[in-house]
Coordinates of C-alpha atoms in Angstrom, one line a residue:
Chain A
X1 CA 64.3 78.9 71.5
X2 CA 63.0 78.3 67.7
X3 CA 61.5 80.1 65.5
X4 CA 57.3 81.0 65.7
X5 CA 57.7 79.3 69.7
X6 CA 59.1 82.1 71.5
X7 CA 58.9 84.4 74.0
X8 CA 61.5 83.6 76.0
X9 CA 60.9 84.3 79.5
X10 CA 61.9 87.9 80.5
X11 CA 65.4 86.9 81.9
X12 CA 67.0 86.1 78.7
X13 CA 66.4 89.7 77.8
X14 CA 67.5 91.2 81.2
X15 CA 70.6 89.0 81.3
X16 CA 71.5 89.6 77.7
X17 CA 71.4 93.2 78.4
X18 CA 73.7 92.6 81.7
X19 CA 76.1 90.2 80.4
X20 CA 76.8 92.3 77.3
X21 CA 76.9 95.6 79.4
X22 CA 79.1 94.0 81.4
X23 CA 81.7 93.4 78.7
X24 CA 81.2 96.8 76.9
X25 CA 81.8 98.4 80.6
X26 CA 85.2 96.3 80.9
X27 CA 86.4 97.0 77.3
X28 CA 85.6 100.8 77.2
X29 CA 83.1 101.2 80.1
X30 CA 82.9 102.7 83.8
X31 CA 81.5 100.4 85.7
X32 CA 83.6 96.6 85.2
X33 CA 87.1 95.7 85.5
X34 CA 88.5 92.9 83.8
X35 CA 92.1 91.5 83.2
X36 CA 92.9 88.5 80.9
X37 CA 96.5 86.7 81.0
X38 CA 96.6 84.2 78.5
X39 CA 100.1 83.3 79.0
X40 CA 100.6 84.7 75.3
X41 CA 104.0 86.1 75.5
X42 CA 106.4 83.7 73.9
X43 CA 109.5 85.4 75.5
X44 CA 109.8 85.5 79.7
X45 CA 109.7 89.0 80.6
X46 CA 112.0 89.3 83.6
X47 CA 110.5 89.6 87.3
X48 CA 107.2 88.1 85.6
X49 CA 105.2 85.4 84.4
X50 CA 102.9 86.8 82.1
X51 CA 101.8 90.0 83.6
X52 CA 101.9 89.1 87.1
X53 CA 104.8 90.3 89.2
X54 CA 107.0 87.7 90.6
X55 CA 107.6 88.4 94.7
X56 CA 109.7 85.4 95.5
X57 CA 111.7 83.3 93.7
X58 CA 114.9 81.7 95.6
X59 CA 116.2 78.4 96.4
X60 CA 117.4 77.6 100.2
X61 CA 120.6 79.1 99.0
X62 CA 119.1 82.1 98.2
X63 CA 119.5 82.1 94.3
X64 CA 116.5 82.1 91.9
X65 CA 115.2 78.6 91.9
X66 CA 112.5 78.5 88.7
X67 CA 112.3 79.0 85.4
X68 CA 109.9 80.8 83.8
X69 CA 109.4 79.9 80.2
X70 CA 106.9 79.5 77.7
X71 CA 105.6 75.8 77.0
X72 CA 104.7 74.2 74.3
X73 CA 101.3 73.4 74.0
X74 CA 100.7 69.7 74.7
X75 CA 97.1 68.8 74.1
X76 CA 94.0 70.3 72.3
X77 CA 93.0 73.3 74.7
X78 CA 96.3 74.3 75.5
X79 CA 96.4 78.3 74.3
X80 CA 99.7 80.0 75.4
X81 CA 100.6 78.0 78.3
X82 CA 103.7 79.1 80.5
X83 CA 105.6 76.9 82.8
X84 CA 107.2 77.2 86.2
X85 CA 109.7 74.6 87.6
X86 CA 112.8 74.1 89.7
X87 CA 115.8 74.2 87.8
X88 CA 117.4 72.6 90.5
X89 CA 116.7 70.4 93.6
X90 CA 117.4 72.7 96.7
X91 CA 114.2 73.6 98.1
X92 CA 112.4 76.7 96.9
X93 CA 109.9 79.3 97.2
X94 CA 108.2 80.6 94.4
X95 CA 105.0 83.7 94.7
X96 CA 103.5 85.8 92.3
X97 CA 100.6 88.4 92.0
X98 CA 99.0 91.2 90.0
X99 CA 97.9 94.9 91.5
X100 CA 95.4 94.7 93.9
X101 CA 91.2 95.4 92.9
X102 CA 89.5 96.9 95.7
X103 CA 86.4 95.2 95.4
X104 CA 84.2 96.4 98.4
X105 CA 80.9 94.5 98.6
X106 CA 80.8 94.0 94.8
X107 CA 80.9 90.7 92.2
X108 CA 83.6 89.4 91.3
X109 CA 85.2 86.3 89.6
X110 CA 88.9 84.9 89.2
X111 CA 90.2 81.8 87.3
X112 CA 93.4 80.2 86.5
X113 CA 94.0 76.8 84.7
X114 CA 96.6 75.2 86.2
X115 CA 98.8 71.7 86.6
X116 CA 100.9 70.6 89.3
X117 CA 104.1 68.7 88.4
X118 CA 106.0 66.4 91.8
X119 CA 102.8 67.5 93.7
X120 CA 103.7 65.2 96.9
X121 CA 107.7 67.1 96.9
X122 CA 105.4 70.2 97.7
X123 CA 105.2 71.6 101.4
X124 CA 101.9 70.6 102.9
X125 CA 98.7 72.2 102.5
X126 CA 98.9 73.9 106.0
X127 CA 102.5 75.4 104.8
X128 CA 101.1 76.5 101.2
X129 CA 102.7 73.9 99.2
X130 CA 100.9 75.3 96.4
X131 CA 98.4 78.5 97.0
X132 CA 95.9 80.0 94.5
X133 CA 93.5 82.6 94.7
X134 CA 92.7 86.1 95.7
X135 CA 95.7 86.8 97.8
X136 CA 97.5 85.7 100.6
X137 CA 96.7 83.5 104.1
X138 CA 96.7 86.4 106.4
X139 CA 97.7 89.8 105.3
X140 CA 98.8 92.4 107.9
X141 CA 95.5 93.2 108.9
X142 CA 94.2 89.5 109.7
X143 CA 92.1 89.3 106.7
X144 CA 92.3 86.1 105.2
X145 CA 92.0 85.7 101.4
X146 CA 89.7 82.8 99.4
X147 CA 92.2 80.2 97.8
X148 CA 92.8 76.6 97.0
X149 CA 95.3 75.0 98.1
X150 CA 97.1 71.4 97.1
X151 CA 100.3 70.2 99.2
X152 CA 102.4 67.2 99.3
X153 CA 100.6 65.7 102.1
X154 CA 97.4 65.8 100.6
X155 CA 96.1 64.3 97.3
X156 CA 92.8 66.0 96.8
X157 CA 92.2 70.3 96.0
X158 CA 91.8 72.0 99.3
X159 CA 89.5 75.3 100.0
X160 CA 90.8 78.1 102.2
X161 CA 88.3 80.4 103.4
X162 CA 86.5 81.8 106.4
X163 CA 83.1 80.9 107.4
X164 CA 82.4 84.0 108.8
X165 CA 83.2 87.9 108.0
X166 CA 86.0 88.6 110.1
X167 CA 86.9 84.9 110.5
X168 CA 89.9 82.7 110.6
X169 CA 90.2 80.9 107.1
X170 CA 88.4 77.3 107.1
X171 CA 90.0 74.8 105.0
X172 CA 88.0 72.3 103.5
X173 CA 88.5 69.1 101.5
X174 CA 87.4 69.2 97.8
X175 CA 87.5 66.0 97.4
X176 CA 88.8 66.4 93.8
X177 CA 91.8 64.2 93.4
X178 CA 94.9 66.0 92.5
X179 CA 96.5 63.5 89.2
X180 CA 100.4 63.6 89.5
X181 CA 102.3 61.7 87.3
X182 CA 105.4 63.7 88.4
X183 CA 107.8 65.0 85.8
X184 CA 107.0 62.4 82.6
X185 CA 104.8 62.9 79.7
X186 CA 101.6 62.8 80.1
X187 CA 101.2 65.1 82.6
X188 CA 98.2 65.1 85.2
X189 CA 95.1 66.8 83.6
X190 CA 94.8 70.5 83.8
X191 CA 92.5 71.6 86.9
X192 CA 90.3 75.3 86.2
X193 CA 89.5 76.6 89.4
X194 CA 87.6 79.2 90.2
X195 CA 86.5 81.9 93.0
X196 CA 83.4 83.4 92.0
X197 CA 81.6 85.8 94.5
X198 CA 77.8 87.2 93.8
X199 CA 76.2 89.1 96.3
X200 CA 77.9 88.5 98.9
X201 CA 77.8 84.9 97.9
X202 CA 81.2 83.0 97.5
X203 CA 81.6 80.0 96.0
X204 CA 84.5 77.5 94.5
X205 CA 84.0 75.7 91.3
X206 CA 86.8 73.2 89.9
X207 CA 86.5 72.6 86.5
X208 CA 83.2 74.3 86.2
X209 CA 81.5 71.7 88.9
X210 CA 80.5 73.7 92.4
X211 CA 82.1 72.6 95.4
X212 CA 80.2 72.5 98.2
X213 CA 81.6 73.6 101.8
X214 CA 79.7 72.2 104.7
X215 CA 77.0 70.8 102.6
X216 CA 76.3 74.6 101.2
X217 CA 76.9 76.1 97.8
X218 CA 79.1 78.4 99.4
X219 CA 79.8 80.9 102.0
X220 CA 77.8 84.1 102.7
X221 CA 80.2 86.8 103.7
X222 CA 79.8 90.3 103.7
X223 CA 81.8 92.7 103.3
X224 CA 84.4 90.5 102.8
X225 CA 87.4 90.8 102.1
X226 CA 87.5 94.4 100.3
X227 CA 90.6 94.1 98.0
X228 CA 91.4 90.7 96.0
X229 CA 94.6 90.2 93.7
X230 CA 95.7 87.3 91.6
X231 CA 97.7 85.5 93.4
X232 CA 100.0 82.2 93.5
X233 CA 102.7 80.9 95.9
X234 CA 103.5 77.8 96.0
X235 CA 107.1 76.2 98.2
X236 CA 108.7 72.8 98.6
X237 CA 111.3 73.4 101.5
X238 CA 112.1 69.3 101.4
X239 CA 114.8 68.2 98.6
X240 CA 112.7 68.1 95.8
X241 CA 113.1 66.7 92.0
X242 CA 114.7 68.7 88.9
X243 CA 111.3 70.1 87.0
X244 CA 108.9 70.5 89.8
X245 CA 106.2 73.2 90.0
X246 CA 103.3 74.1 87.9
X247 CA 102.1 75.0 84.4
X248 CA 99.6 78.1 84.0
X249 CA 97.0 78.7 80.7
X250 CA 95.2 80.8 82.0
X251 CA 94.7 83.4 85.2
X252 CA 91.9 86.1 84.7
X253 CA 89.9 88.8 87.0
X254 CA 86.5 90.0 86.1
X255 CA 85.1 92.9 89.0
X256 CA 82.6 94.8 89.3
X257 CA 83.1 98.6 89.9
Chain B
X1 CA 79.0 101.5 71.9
X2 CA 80.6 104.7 71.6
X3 CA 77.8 106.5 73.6
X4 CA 78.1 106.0 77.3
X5 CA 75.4 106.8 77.9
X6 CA 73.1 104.4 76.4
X7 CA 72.6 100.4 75.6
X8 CA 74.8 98.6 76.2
X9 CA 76.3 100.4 79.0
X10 CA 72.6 100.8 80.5
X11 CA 70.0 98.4 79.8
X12 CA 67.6 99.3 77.2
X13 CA 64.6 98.2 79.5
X14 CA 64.1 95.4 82.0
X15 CA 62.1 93.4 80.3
X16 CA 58.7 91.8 81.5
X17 CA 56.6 88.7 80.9
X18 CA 53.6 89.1 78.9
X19 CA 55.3 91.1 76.7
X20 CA 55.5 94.7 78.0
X21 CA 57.5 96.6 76.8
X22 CA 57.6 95.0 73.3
X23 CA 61.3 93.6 72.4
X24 CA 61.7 95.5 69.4
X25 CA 64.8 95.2 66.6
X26 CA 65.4 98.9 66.8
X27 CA 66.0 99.1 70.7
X28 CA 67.0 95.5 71.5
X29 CA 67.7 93.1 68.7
X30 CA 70.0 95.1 65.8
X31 CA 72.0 96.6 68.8
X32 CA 72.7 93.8 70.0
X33 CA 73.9 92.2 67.4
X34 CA 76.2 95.4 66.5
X35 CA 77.7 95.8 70.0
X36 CA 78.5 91.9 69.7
X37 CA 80.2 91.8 66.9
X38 CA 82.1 95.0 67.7
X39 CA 83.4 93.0 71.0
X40 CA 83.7 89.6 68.9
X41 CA 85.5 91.8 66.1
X42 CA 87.7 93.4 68.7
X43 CA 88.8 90.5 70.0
X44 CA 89.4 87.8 67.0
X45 CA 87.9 89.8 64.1
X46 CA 88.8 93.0 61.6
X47 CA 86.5 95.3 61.9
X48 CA 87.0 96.5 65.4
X49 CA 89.7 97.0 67.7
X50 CA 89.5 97.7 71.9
X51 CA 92.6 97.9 73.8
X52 CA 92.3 98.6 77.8
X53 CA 94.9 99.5 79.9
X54 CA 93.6 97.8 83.2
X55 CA 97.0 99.1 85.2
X56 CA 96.7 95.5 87.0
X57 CA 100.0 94.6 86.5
X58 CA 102.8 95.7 89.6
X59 CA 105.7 97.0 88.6
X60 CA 109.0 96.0 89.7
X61 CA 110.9 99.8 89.1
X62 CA 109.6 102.8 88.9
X63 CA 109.1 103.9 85.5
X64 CA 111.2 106.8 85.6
X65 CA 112.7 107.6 81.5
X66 CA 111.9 107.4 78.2
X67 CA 111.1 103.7 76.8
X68 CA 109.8 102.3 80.2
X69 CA 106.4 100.4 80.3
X70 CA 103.6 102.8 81.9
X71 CA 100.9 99.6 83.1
X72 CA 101.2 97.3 80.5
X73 CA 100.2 99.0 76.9
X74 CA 101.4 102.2 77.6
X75 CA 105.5 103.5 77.4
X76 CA 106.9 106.4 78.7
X77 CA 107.4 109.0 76.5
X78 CA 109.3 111.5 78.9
X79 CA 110.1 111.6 82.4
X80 CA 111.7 114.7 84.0
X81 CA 112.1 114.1 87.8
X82 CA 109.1 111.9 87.7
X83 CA 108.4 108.1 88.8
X84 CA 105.6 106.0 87.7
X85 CA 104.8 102.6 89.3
X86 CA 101.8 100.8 90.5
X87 CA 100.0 100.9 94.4
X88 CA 97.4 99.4 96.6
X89 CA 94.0 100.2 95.3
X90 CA 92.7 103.3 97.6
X91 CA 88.6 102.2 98.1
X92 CA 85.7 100.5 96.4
X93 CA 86.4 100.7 92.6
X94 CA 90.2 100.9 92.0
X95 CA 91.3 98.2 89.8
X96 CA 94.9 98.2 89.3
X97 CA 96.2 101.6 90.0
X98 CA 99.6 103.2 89.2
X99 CA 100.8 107.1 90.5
X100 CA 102.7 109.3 88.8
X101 CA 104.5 111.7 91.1
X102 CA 107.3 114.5 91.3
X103 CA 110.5 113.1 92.9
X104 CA 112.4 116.3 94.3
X105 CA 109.7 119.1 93.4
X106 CA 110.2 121.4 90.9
X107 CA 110.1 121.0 87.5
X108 CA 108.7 117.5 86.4
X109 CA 107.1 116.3 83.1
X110 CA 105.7 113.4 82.4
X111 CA 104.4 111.8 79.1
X112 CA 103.2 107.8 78.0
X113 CA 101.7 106.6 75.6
X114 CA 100.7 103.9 73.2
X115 CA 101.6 103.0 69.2
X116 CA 99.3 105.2 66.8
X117 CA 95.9 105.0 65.9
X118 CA 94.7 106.0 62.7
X119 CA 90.6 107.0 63.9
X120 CA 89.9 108.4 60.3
X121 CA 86.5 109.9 60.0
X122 CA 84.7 107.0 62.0
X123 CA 83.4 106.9 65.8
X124 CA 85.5 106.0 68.8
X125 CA 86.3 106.0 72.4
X126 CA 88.2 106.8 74.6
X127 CA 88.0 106.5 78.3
X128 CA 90.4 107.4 81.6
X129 CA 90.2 107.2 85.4
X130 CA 92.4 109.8 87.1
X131 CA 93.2 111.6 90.2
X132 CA 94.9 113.8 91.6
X133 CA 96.5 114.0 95.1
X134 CA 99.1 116.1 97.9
X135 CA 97.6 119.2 96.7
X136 CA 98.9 118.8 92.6
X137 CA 96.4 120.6 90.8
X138 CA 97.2 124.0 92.4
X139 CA 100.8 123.5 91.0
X140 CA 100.5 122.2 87.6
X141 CA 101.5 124.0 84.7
X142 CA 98.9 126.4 82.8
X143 CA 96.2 124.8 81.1
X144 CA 97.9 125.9 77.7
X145 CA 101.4 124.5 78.7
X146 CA 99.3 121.1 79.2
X147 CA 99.5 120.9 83.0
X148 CA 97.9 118.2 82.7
X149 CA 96.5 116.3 79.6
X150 CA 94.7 113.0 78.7
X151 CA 93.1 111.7 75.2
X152 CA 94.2 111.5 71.7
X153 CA 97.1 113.8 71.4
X154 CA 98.8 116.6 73.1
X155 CA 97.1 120.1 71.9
X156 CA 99.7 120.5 69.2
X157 CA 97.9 117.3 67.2
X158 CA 94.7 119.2 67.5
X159 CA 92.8 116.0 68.3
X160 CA 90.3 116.0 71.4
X161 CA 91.3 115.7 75.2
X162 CA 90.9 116.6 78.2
X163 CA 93.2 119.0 79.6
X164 CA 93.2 121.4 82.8
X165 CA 95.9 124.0 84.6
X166 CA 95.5 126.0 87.6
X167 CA 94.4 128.9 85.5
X168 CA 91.3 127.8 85.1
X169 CA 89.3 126.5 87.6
X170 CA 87.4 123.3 85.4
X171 CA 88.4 120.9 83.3
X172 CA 89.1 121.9 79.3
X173 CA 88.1 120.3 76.9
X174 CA 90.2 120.7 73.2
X175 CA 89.9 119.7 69.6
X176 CA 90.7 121.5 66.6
X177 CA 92.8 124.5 67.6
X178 CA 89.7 125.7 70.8
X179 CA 89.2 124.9 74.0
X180 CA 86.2 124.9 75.9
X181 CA 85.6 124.9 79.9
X182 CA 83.1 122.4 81.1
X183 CA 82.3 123.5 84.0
X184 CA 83.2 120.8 85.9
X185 CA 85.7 121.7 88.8
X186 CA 89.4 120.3 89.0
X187 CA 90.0 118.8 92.5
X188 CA 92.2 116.6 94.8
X189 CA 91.2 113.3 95.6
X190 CA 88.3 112.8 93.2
X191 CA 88.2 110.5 90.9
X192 CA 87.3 111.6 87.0
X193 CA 86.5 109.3 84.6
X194 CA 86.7 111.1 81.4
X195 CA 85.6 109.7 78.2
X196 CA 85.5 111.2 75.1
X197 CA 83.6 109.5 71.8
X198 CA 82.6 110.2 68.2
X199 CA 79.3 109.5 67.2
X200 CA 78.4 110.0 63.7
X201 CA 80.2 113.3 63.3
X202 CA 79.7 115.0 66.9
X203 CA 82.8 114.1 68.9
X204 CA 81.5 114.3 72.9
X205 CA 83.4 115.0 76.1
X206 CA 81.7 113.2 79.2
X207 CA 83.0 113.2 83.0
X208 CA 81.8 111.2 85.8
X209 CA 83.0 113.5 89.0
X210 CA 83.3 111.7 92.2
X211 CA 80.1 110.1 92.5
X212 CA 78.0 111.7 90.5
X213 CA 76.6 109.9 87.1
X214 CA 78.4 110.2 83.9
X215 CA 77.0 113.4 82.2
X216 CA 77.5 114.7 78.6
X217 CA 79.9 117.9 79.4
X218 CA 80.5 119.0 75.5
X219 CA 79.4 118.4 71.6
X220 CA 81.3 119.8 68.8
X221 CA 80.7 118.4 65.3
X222 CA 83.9 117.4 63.5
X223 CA 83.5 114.8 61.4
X224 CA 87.7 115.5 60.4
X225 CA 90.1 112.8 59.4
X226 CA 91.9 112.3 62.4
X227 CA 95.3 110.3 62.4
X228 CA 98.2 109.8 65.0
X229 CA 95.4 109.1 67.5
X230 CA 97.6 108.1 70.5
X231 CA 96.3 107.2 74.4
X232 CA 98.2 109.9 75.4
X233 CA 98.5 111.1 78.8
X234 CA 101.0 114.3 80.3
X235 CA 101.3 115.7 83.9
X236 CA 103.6 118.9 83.4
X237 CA 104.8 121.2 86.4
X238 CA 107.2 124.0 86.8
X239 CA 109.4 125.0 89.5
X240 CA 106.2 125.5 91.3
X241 CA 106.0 121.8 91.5
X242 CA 106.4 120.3 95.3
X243 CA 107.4 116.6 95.8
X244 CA 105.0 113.9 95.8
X245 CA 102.7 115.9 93.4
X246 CA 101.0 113.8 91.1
X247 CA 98.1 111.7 89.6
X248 CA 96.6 108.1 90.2
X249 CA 95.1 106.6 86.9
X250 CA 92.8 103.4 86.8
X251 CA 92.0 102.7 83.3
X252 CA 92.7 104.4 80.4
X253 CA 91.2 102.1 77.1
X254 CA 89.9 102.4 73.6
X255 CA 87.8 101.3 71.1
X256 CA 88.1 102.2 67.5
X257 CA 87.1 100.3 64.5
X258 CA 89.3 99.2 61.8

């Protein structure tokens, strides 16, 4: 748009009016929700990383197996960055998530930027070797929650959803190669992935590209699932390296009320 | 911004092609350009400042004395036989909830808050999403004893809030030494967003009851210098109180500029 060429078409006006409403109503507002972690916090608070609660975090001897520590920022990008890594070799499981956002048959989107560090020591994809998304595989109530997933026995992002309201979860290849250079500097690139759902629309982006699932943008689900969390658990049962685990830069939640 | 009822929190119009209705600088452009750099101010600048208490984050204990974390911007204050930690969202809308509830029955008080805010004579907002449950509002203290109270301050400050006791059957509203009803009744299991704002030198109480729309309950021009402006939130009973009494809350944020 440039000067003495305009109108623009009618959208730009409608969605400048929704996108700013849309923050106004999450700063101050009724009818948003949005929570930003930024990893910010130079100093661990106990029983969290960042602001989400930590569930599990024990070794196969039953002692806390990670630590949970700001990291220094390694590249350009990197804004408050925390890491999460085995201080030992015993096998270990590590989970984490925020309150829960009942979310009904409303929009929503969540995003984390994350790294894997020793992805192949991880438990396979099938035994969440490393889980991220809107909660967990199957809660009490056989609802299964959107996620990716990565494990040691595969190299590429998986997809973990149902193809159908009421479904068992689907997981699908990404195809997007997971880069682990283990524990050494440089570490693999960051991945941002993302769980975006618009009516009733759900769809997976990694690093701002759409995934497709089946050939289709997404997955059309409704009514599905009602409440989403932030959520992470990630395990390597197997005898696993010093340093192995993930580093976090981000993990946000933007809902509609 | 600090009207709730207007752009941006509802569209100005929904613009056509062909150019009906006219975009014009007075509805659409100089707003816009405000209520974004209010947000961009908020957020990296000095001019503005928003902080909102999203209550997403679990808790791992119950906050349960002085100098715990209530959510994540908020610390307890006082706690007399009284928990506070979060739970499971309860239907279509809760974000991140935490209760507040009486541990043994009988007396309990309850009090967080955040660091002061020093409003001046300029605009603001504030805004809260509260409930009550197990039957709580028929046992809270008196309206004047602050049964329970959200906004600024506690009535002693004299700055605006919402406050309500079993004495009266509606919500209060409060600023500079008087109370006013609203007419809006006080019930379990209905959630209140309550939001109260300065614009120009009217300060205005607004409640969204259940689901019903957001409506202007209260306007009372005082333009006064208010300082040791607080998110400030109380649930007070006496020995009337019965276990498990209590309140959920949802959000409780503000915007103020600098």
């Amino acid at each position: 748009m440039s000067d003495f060429t305009g109108p623009p078409p009618f959208e730009f006006w409608d969605r400048v009016q929704g996108h700013l409403g849309a923050y106004c109503h999450a700063a101050t507002g009724t009818n948003w929700s949005a929570t930003h972690e930024d990893f910010d916090n130079p100093a661990a608070v106990p029983g969290y990383c960042g602001d989400l609660r930590i569930v599990t975090d024990v070794n196969i001897d039953g002692v806390p197996a990670m630590d949970v520590a700001a990291a220094a920022a390694r590249a350009p990008g990197d804004a408050g960055v925390v890491s999460v890594l085995s201080k030992g070799t015993r096998g270990w499981i590590f989970e984490m998530q925020s309150n829960t956002s009942f979310v009904g048959d409303q929009d929503y989107v969540i995003s984390a930027k994350v790294l894997i560090t020793n992805r192949v020591l991880l438990d396979p994809i099938d035994d969440n070797g490393f889980r991220i998304g809107a909660g967990v595989e199957r809660d009490a109530f056989n609802v299964s929650y959107p996620a990716f997933l990565a494990g040691g026995d595969k190299t590429t992002w998986h997809i973990s959803c149902p193809r159908e309201s009421g479904g068992p979860a689907v997981v699908t290849d990404t195809g997007v190669v997971i880069e682990d250079l283990g524990t050494t500097l440089p570490f693999a690139p960051w991945y941002v992935l993302t769980i975006s759902r618009v009516g009733y629309a759900l769809r997976f982006f990694i690093n701002g590209k759409l995934i497709r699932i089946g050939g289709l943008e997404g997955v059309y689900l409704e009514d599905y699932p009602h409440e989403v969390r932030r959520y992470l658990l990630t395990r390597a049962f197997h005898p696993g390296a010093l340093g192995t685990g993930f580093y976090m830069d981000y993990f946000h939640r933007l809902c509609r009320r | 911004m600090h009207d709730p009822l207007s752009y941006p929190y509802y569209p100005v119009h929904s613009y056509l092609d062909g150019g009906a209705p006219a975009v014009t600088a007075t509805e659409f452009y100089n707003p816009t350009q405000d209520h974004i750099a209010r947000l961009f101010h908020g957020s990296l600048g000095t001019a503005y400042s928003i902080c909102t208490e999203e209550f997403d984050r679990e808790s791992d204990s119950a906050a349960a004395a002085a100098g715990d974390r209530f959510g994540s911007q908020l610390i307890v204050q006082t706690a007399t036989n009284v928990e506070g930690f979060s739970t499971g969202a309860l239907g279509a809308g809760d974000h991140g909830i935490w209760r507040v509830w009486n541990v043994a029955g009988g007396v309990s008080d309850f009090i967080a808050r955040d660091a002061e805010t020093w409003v001046g004579t300029q605009e603001f907002i504030w805004t809260a999403k509260v409930q009550f449950f197990n039957g709580t509002f028929a046992r809270l203290e008196t309206a004047g004893n602050e049964g329970f109270l959200i906004g600024l301050g506690n009535l002693a400050s004299n700055l605006p809030c919402f406050y309500c006791g079993p004495d009266f059957p509606d919500w209060q509203t409060f600023a500079n030494g008087a109370g006013v009803a609203t007419g809006v009744p006080v019930a379990d299991g209905v959630w209140y967003w309550l939001i109260i704002t300065r614009q120009g030198s009217d300060v205005k109480w607004y409640i969204k009851n259940g689901a019903n729309p957001l409506a202007l309950e209260r306007t009372l021009t005082w333009g006064a210098n208010l300082t040791a402006c607080r998110r400030y939130v109380r649930m007070n009973q006496n020995a009337g109180g019965a276990a498990a009494d209590g309140f959920y809350i949802d959000m409780f944020a503000r915007g103020v500029p600098r």
